[in-house]
Amino acid sequence: MIHWRLGLFFVSIHLCYAADPIWYAQPAQEWEEALPIGNGRLAAMVFGKVEEERIQFNEESLWSGAPQDADNPNALKALPQIRQLLFEGNYREAEKLTYENLLCKGPGSLCGKSAEADFGCYQTFGDLFLTFSNEGDVKNYRRELDLNTAVVRVTYSIEEANYTREYFVSAPDQVCVIRLSCDKPGKISVTARLSREEKASVCNEGSDSLVMKGHLSQLDFLAKLQGSAQKGTLTATDNTLIIDKADSVTLRLAAGTDFKEKSHEKIVAEQISSAAQKFFSQLMNAHIHEYQTYFQRAELHLEGPDLSTIPTDLRLQAVKEGAIDPKLLAQYFQFGRYLLINSSRPGCLPANLQGKWAHLIQTPWNCDYHTNINLQMNYWAAEVANLADCHVPLFDFISELQIPGERTAKIHYDARGWVVHHITNVWGFTPPAEDARWGLFPAGSGWLCQHLWEHYAFNEDLPFLKWAYPILKGAAQFYLDFLVEEPKSHWLVTSPSSSPENRFYAPDGKKYSVCNGPSMDRQIIWDLFIHTSQAAKILNTDLEFAGLLDTARSKIAPPQIGKYGQIQEWLEDFEEPEPGHRHISHLFALYPGHQISSGKTPEFARAARKTLERRLEHGGGHTGWSQAWIINFWARLGAAEKAHEHLNALLSKSTLPNLFDSHPPFRPHTKPLFQIDGNFGATAGIAEMLLQSHEGAIHLLPALPSSWPKGYYKGLRARGNIEVDVRWENGEILAAHLRPFKTGKYIVRFPAKNHLTSANPAAELHPLSEDAIQISMQGGKEYVLIFNALIP
Ligand code: FUC
């Protein structure tokens, strides 16, 4: 019996592999319906229009703006007085002085409208338009994104001819490739042109290429399009490529800026000439092979009705109307992985507010890096979803923020170390931005550092920890200097600060944001200090410094429980004008932090639940990312049905037709905006429902909802450098495969109704309780735990 189940498990995993394509029966009319492709650096959106095809494209470094000195020397002079006023409870004066002195010099981010100012913004590179001259009725139209190969395919028929278009962005060849073909000869007649709304011009180069060149304040940029046709003719005019009566056409598009490489023109030219020498099939095979080295590491299958013949937008619509579609959720998980792979490969910049897909000149919120939730959420799934290498761009970015962050620490606070506040950009902006309500968030750097530690916790990579340690240390040093003793409570607090984007009612009945020691700051610094100290001990270095961190940590106020039984958002139990606020910052300690957990701090976990219930009673979760965070909170609390409810809510309320996450309009009369954090946050949330590992144990199916009775996952990762597969049926585990990469003892937890029947190969097992065992395993081996098997 055991072996039979085992055999089936191995076989079926391989037979079942393949994520369903995302597909549509019509072209995209709006950008939010188009399909994303990318290679981490280049990104494109394919509309799939039959007559006038549009491929909007991006290159990650195309930013306006410039490096600037926005650190404010007035800050330091005003600091003691602001602190004193806050200690005295004079929020009005403290906030006034903060606005006058403590924020950045200059206009900051211009409230997200900085295309023409120094802060700058990430921008569209341009569009490739393809005008076809095929006439006749279009039949059998289909536009799909194949997640298994990262290829978009558009197929349709006109009269007796069947047309196929394929689009992908290759990482090995660093070009976007488009192939137009037909099963009848001579049918491809198309005119290609490149365009950009501003600051660029296009001309032809030789007989088969177009070049678009432009300049932004700090950057030169260039894109090159090259075409080749099988049969027919191809000519280049001033700014178009004209192809007439070809059997098939291959277009290659490369783009770059001189952000890093002054020789970008040469690099782009080489990329095009190298790709032009390769057959389409060679380019495609290399692309698929490289992409699959990431994508194929993890699978998720949730049993449900097979709705693969229904277009994705209609399935999404059905979910909006209350349908339960587990397979769409599994696909959404894989789509999240797809987006991370294609917006954050090693060597690239990290994924910004829209990953790398952005079609405007003035992008929403400058499409920058917000560090009070959004940038971090982009990477929540990276480790657990087995894409640790896609996390690396964030680490490189953090490392580069140290230098400007040191300057800000010194000038604003006369502190050692480095600090990043709420927003940053590719030019290294680190001071508090122009509005204290959201800009004054000195815990940004602390939160970013959590990612360095988590990468270590998952992979136990000592050379990485050695590399990361000085960054952690510098961040911790900043807070050691920045923390002050609050005279009433004698706790150490950040001062001045704010709880991300929220306000409280002070005793004078007025609303303020500037305060001492908001909970999120305390929780982040607690996390940073404990991990930096642990890192020092693991590396056997700086033990005295580790001791200082341990002492300081014990003086940071722990979470406080307020009058509603909630975790307080502020040190004082203030009332808040917006109790349903989208930021739920004071639950950082529950997720992504570990300070609060049901197992170790049940009282705080109960208060966290109350906090969440109260936020939701007042309408919380109204942005995609907020909803995604809520999924993770519920999963951490083991509330499977709630997590599932909010996952469905995210699909129903905050998901665009192309499965991009949406954020409600932030200016009147505009549309919902694409913001990628919700995609990544919900992807992490799905993983968090299926596997957790934050309490020193690997927890199998910690929040499995009743509507996922049967399924399997393969290749998720847990802290402790281990890969986990689980298969379940009727809500009960059948088998778990554990592949540790190191030798050691692991604790495995499972829902109490499951019974562990055996382990193979015979492993040293110690039952710890009815729902936990300790197991000694050797690195490099696979261990199979069989549950609930019928024993004769
Ligand atoms: C934070 C959030 C907003 C939005 C913006 C990009 O400021 O409060 O909702 O996500 O980032």
Coordinates of C-alpha atoms in Angstrom, one line a residue, residues 23-28 46-50 53 138-144 153-157 165 167:
W23 CA -5.8 33.1 -22.7
Y24 CA -8.4 35.4 -24.3
A25 CA -10.7 35.2 -27.3
Q26 CA -10.1 38.8 -28.3
P27 CA -7.2 41.3 -28.6
A28 CA -6.5 43.7 -25.8
V46 CA 1.5 42.4 -26.3
F47 CA -1.9 43.6 -27.3
G48 CA -2.4 41.0 -30.0
K49 CA -4.4 43.3 -32.3
V50 CA -4.9 41.8 -35.7
E53 CA -0.6 45.4 -33.4
V138 CA -11.0 37.1 -38.7
K139 CA -12.0 33.8 -37.2
N140 CA -10.7 31.5 -34.5
Y141 CA -8.9 34.3 -32.7
R142 CA -6.9 33.3 -29.6
R143 CA -4.3 35.2 -27.6
E144 CA -2.4 33.3 -24.9
R153 CA 1.0 33.4 -29.0
V154 CA -1.7 34.9 -31.1
T155 CA -3.5 32.7 -33.6
Y156 CA -6.3 33.5 -36.0
S157 CA -7.6 32.7 -39.5
R165 CA 2.4 35.2 -34.0
Y167 CA 6.5 36.9 -28.9

